[in-house]
Short mmCIF file of C-alpha atoms in Angstrom, two decimals:
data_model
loop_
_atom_site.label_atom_id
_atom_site.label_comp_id
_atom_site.label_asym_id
_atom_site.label_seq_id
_atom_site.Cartn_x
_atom_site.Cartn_y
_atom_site.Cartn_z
CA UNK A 897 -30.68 -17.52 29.11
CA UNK A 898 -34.62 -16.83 28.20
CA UNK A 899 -36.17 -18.08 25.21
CA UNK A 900 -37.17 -14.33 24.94
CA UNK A 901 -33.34 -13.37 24.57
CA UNK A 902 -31.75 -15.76 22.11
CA UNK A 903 -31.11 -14.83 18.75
CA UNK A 904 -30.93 -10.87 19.45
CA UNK A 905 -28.26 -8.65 17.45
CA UNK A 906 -26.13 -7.46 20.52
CA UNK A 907 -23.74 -4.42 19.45
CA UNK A 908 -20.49 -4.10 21.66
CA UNK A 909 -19.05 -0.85 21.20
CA UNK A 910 -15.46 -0.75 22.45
CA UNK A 911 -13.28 2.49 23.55
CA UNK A 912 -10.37 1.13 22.43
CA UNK A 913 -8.89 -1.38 19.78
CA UNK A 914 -10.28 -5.27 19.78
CA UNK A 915 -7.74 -7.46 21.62
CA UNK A 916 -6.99 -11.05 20.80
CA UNK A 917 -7.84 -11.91 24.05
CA UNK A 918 -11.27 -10.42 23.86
CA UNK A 919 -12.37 -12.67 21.40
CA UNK A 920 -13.08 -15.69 23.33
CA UNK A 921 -15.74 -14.20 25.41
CA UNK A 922 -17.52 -12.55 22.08
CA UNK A 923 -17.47 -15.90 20.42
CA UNK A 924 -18.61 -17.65 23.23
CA UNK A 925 -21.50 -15.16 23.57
CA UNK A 926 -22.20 -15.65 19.94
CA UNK A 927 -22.61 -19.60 20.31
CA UNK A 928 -25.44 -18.38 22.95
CA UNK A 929 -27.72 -17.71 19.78
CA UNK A 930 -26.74 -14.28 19.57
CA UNK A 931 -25.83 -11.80 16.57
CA UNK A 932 -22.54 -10.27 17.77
CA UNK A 933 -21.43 -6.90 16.11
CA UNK A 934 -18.26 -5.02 17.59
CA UNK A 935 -17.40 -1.81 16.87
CA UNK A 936 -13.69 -0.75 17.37
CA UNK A 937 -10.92 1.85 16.32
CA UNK A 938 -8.65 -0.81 15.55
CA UNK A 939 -7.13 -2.31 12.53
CA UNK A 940 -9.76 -5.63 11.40
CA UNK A 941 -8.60 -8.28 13.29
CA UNK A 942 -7.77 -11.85 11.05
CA UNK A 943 -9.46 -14.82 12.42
CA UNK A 944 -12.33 -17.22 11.67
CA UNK A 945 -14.67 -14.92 12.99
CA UNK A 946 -18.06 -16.50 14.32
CA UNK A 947 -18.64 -12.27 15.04
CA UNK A 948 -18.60 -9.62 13.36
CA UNK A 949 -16.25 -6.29 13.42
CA UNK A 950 -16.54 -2.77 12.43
CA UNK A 951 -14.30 -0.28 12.22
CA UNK A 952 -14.88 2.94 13.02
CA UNK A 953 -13.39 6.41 12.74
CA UNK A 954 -12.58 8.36 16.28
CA UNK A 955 -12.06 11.94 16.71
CA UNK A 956 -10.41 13.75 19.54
CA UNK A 957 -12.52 17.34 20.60
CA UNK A 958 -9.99 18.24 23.73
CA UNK A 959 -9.92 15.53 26.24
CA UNK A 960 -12.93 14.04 24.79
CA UNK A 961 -13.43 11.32 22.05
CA UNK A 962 -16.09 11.09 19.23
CA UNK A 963 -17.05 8.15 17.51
CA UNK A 964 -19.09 7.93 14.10
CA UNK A 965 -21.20 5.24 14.80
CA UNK A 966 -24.78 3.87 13.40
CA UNK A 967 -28.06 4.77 14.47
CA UNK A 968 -28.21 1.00 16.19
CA UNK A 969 -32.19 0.85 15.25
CA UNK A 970 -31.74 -2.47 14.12
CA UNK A 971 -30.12 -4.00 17.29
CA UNK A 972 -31.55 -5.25 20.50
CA UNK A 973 -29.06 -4.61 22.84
CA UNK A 974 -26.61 -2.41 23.08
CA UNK A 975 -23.13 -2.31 25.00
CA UNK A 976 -21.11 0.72 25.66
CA UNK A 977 -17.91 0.65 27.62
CA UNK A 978 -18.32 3.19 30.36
CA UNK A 979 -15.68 5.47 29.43
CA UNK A 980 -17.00 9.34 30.28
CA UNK A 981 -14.66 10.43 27.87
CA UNK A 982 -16.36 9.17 25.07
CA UNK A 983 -18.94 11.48 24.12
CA UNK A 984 -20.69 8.79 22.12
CA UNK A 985 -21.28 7.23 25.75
CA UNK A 986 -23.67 11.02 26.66
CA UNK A 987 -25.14 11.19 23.70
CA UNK A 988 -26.77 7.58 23.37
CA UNK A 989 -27.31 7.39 26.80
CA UNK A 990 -29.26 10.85 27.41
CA UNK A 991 -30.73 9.99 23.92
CA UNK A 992 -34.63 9.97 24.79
CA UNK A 993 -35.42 9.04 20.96
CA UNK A 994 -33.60 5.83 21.36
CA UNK A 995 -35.17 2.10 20.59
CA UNK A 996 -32.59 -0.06 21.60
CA UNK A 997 -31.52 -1.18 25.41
CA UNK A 998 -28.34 0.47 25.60
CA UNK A 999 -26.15 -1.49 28.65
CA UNK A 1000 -23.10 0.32 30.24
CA UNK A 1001 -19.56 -2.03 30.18
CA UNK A 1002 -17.08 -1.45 32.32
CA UNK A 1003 -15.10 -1.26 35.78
CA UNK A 1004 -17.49 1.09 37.19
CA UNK A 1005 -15.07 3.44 39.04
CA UNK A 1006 -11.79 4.83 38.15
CA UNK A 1007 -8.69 3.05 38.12
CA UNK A 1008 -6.03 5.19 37.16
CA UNK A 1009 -5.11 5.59 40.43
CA UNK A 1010 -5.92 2.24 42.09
CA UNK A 1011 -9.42 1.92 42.88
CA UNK A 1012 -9.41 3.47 46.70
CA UNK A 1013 -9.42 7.04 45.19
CA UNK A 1014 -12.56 7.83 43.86
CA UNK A 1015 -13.40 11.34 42.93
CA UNK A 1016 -16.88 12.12 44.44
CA UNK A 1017 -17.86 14.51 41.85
CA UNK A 1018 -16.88 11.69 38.95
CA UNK A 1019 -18.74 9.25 41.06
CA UNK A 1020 -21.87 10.99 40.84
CA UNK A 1021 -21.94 12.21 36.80
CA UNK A 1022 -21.39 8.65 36.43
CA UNK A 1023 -23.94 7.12 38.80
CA UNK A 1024 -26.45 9.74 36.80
CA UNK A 1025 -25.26 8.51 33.30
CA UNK A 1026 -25.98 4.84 34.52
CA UNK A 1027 -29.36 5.83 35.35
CA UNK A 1028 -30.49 6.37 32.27
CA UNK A 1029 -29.46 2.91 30.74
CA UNK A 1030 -30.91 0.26 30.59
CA UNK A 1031 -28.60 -2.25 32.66
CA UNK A 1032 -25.04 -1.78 34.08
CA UNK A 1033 -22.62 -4.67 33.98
CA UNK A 1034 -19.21 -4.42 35.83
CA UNK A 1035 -16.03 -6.12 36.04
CA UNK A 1036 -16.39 -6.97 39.73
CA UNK A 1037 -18.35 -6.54 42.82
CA UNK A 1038 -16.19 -3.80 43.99
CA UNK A 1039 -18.21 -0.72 42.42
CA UNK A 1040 -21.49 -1.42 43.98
CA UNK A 1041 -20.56 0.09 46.77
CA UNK A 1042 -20.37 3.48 45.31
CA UNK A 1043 -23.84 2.74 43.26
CA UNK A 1044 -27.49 4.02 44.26
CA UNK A 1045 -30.21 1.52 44.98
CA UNK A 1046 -32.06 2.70 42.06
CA UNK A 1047 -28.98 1.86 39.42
CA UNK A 1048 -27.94 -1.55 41.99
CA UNK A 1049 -31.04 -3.21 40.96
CA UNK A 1050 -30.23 -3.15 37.51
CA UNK A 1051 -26.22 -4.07 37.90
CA UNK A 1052 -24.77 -7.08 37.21
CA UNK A 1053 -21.24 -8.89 37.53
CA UNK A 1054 -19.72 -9.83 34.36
CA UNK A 1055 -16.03 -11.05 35.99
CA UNK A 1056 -13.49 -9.60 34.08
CA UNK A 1057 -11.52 -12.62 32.46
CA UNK A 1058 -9.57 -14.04 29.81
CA UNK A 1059 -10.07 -17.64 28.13
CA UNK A 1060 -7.40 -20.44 29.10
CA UNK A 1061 -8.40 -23.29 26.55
CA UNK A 1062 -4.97 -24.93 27.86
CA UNK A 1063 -6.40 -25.00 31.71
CA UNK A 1064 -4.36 -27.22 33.50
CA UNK A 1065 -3.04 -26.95 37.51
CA UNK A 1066 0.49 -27.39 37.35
CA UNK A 1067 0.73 -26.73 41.22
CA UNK A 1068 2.27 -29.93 42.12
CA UNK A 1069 4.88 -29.68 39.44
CA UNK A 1070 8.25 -29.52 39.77
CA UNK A 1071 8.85 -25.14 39.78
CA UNK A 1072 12.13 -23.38 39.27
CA UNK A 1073 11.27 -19.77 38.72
CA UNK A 1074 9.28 -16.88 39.50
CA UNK A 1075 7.69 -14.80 36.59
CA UNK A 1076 7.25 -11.80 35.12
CA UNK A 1077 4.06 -11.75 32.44
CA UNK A 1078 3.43 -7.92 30.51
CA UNK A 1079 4.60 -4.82 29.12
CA UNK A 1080 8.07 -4.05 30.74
CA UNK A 1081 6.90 -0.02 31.76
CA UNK A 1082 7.34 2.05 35.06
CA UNK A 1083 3.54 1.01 36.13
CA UNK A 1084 4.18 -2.39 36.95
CA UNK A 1085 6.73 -1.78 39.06
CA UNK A 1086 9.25 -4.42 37.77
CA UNK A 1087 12.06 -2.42 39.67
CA UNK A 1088 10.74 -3.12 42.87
CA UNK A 1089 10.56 -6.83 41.27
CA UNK A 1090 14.13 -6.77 40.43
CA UNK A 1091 15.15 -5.70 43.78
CA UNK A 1092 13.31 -8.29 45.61
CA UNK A 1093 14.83 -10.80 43.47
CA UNK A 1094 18.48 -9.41 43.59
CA UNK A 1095 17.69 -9.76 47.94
CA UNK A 1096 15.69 -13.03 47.38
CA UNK A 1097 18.92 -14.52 45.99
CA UNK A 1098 21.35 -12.49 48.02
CA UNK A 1099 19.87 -14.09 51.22
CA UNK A 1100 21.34 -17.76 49.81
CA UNK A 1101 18.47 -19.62 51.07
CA UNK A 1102 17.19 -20.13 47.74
CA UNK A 1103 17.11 -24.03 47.43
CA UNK A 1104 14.79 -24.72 44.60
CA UNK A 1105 13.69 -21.30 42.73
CA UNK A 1106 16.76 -19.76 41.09
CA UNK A 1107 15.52 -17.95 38.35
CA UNK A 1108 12.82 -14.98 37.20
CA UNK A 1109 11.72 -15.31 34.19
CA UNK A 1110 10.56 -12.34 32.35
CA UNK A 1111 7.83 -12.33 29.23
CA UNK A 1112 6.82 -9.29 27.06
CA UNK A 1113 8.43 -6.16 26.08
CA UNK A 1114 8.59 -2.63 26.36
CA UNK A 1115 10.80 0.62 26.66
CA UNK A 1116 11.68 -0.56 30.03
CA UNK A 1117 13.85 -3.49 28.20
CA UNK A 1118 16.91 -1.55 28.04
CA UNK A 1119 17.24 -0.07 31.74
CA UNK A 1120 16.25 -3.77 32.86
CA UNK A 1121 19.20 -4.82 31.05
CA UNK A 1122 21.37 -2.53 32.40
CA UNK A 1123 19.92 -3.20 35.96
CA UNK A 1124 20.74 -6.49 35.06
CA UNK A 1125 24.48 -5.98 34.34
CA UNK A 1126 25.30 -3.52 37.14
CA UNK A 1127 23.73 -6.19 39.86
CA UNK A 1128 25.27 -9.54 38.34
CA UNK A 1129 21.87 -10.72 37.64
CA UNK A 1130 21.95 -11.72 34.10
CA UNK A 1131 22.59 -15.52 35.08
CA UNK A 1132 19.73 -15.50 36.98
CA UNK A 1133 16.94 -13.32 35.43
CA UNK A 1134 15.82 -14.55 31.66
CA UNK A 1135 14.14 -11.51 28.92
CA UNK A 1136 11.95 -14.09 27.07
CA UNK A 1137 10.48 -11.43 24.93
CA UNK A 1138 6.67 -11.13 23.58
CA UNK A 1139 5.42 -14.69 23.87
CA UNK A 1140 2.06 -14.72 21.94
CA UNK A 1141 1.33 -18.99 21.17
CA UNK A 1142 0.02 -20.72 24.18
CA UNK A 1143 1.40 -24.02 23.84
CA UNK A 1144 4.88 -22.07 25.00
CA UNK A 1145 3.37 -19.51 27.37
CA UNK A 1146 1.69 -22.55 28.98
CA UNK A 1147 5.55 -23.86 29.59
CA UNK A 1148 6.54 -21.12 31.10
CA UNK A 1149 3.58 -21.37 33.95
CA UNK A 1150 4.17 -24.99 34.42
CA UNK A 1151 7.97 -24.04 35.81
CA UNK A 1152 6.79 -21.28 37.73
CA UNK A 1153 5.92 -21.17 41.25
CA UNK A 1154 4.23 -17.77 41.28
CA UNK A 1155 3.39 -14.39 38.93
CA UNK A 1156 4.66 -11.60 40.19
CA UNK A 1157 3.38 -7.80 39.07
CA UNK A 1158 4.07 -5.78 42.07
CA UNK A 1159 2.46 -2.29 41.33
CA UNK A 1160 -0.15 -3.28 38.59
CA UNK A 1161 -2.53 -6.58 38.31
CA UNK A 1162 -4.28 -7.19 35.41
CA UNK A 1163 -5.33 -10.19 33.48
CA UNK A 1164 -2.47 -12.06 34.26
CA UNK A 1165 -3.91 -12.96 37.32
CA UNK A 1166 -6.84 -14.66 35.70
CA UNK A 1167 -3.68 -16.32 33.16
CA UNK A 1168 -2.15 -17.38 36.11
CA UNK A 1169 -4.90 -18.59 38.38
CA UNK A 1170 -5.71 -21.03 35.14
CA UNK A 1171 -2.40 -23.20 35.03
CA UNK A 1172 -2.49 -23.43 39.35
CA UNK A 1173 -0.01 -20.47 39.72
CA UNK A 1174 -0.76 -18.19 42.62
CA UNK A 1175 -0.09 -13.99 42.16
CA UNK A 1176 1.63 -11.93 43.62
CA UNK A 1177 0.86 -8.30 44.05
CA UNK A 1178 1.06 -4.92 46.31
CA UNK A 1179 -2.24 -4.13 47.84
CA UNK A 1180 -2.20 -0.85 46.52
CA UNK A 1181 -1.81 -1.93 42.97
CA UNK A 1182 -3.06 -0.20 39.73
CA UNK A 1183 -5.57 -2.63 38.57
CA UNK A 1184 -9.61 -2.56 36.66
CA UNK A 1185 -10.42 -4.92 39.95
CA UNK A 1186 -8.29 -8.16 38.74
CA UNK A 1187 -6.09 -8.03 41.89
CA UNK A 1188 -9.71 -7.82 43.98
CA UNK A 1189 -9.83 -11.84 42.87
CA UNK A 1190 -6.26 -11.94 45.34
CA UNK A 1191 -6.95 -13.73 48.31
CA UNK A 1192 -4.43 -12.90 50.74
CA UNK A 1193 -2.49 -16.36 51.90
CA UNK A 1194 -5.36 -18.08 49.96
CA UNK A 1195 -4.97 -18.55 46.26
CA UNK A 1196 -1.74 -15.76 45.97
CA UNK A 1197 -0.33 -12.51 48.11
CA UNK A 1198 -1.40 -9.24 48.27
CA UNK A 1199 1.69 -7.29 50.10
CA UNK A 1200 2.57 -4.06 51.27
CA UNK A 1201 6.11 -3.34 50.06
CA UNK A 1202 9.14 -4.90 48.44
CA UNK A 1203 10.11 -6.61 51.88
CA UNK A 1204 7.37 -8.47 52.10
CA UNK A 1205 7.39 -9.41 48.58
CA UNK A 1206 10.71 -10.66 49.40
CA UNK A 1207 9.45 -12.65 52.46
CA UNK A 1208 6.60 -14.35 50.04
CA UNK A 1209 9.21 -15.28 47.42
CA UNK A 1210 11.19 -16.98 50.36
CA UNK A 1211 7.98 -18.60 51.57
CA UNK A 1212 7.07 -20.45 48.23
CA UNK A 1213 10.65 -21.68 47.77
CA UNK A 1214 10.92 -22.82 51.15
CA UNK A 1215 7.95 -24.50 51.57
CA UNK A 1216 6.53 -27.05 48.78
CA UNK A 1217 3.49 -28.00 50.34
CA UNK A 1218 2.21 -24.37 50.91
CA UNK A 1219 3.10 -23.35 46.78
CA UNK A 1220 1.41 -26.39 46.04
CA UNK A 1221 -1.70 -25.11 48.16
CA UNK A 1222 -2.17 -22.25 47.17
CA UNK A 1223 -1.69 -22.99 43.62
CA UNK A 1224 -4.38 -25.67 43.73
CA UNK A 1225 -6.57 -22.69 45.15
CA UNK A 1226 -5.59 -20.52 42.73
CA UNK A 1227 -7.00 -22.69 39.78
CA UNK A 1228 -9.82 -24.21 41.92
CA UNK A 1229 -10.49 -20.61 41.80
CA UNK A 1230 -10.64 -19.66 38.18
CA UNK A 1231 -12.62 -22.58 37.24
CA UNK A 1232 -15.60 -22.28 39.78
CA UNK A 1233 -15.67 -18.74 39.52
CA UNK A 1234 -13.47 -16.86 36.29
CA UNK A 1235 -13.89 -18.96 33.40
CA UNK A 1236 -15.16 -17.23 30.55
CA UNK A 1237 -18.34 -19.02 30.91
CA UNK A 1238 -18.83 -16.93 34.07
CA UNK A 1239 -18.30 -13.44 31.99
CA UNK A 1240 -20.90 -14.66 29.50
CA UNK A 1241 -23.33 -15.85 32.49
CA UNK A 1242 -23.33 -12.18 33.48
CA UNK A 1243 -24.15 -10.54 30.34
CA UNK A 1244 -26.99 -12.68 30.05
CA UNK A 1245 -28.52 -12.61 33.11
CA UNK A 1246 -28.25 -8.76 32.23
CA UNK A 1247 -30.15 -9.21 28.88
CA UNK A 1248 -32.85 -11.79 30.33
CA UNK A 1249 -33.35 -8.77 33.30
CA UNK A 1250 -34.12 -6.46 30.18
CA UNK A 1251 -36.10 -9.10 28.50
CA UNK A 1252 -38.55 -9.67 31.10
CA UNK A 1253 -39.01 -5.94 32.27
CA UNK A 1254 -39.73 -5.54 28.42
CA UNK A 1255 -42.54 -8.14 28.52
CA UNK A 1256 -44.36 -6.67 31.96
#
């Protein structure tokens, strides 16, 4: 970070609600010297903030969203999450009256559909939208592929992570059980989970993992039940429930010999990659570019349908030294390269490449 930089007000505005596990990185940035202001849609979050918040009022205009925000003049930087349906995001942007260096936050493609289908006409409005501000930062590498030479010089990687104060590689522990971390819906594909288990265990050469373990909730809880029932599986998979304190999540990972999210990878891979615990995920999954920090064999498994899952899961059970392995990877991994030191680093090499373009 430049002398130039530290002490700026930096305004983060966010296109959806501030999550608790967001707050690690702004505070972090704020201990950098800078004046952190986010501006959300959410209810006020409670916490000893070292950051500010702001809420502010969103209004839907068809498929668009407006948000009443300031006029900024008083900030130096900027951040907008790249979300082209918020029209806040084309009006600051193509604002030619604006003082402030206005950044663009985000994946940098679209995701909705896993990141191999990219609509060319999206990929251009966006790639003209970026070239009007002042820096892009993205989740991953993955984008820059789809990005012009004359945005690419002013991109940067900010990995897309979440803070594991609790750190610790559990690889070489003793492990018991597979597991399940999110919201129990259709997108994760916790069916195709389910099934993989129910033939995991079927095949009786289980001989240390003998349970899946399943945290969070969601209106898939009651058709997982019954799925539960109809197979026989209730001895052997566990409904935790919404597990918020990390002291107990943290137990959870230290039994577990992989994470497991078949159709959708988010930051539980990060989560995972913290305590030593490898992931598990289709190659095809629904993910902002988390699964992208999957290497295949290396540090987890990227596979291409529920029998190879199955063939994984039999894998890490029958062999200790390869779990253990990989799971040292896995957190070797996080800490060299997706702490949320490494997030920060990227927004301010972004703000020092503003800085010194401002002092030419």
């Amino acid at each position: 970070m430049s002398i130039s930089t530290c002490g700026c007000r930096v305004a983060f505005i966010l296109d959806h609600e501030l999550k608790p596990y967001r707050i690690p990185f702004f505070v972090e940035l704020q201990k950098k010297g800078f004046h952190v202001t986010v501006y959300h849609c959410g209810e006020l979050l409670g916490f000893d903030q070292a950051f500010e918040q702001v809420r502010v009022k969103s209004k839907n205009i068809g498929p668009f969203e407006y948000r009443t925000l300031p006029c900024f003049s008083d900030f130096d930087f900027v951040v907008h999450m790249q979300n082209m349906r918020v029209l806040n995001l084309w009006t600051m942007t193509l604002n030619p009256l604006r003082r402030y260096n206005l950044l663009h936050w985000g994946i940098g493609v679209s995701s909705k559909r896993g990141l191999r289908q990219q609509n060319r006409n999206v990929v251009r409005v966006r790639n003209m939208l970026s070239y009007f501000c002042s820096a892009l930062v993205l989740y991953s590498d993955y984008p820059k592929a789809f990005i012009p030479p004359n945005v690419l010089k002013k991109t940067f990687v900010a990995p897309n992570t979440v803070s594991s104060p609790n750190s610790t590689n559990y690889s070489g522990y003793e492990k018991d059980c597979f597991l399940f971390i999110g919201a129990l819906n259709k997108r994760k594909g916790l069916f195709d989970l389910l099934g993989a288990f129910r033939e995991f265990i079927a095949s009786g050469s289980n001989a240390r993992i003998k349970r899946l373990v399943i945290i969070g909730n969601g209106d898939q809880k009651k058709f997982v039940e019954t799925y539960l029932a109809e197979n026989g599986m209730e001895a052997n998979v566990h409904l935790v429930g919404e597990v918020q304190n990390d002291v107990e999540k943290q137990r959870y990972f230290e039994s577990a010999v992989a994470c497991i999210s078949p159709k959708q990878a988010g930051l539980s891979v990060l989560e995972s990659f913290s305590y030593g615990v490898p992931f598990i995920a289709y190659e095809d999954a629904i993910s902002g570019g988390e699964h992208l920090n999957i290497e295949n064999g290396v540090n987890g498994f990227l596979v291409q349908g529920q029998r190879q899952l199955v063939e994984k899961m039999s894998a890490l059970d029958s062999s200790e030294e390869m779990a253990r392995s990989i799971g040292t990877n896995a957190h070797n991994f996080y800490q060299n390269s997706r702490s949320i030191s490494h997030m920060v680093d990227g927004f301010l090499d972004a703000f020092d490449y503003i800085a010194a373009l401002s002092d030419q």
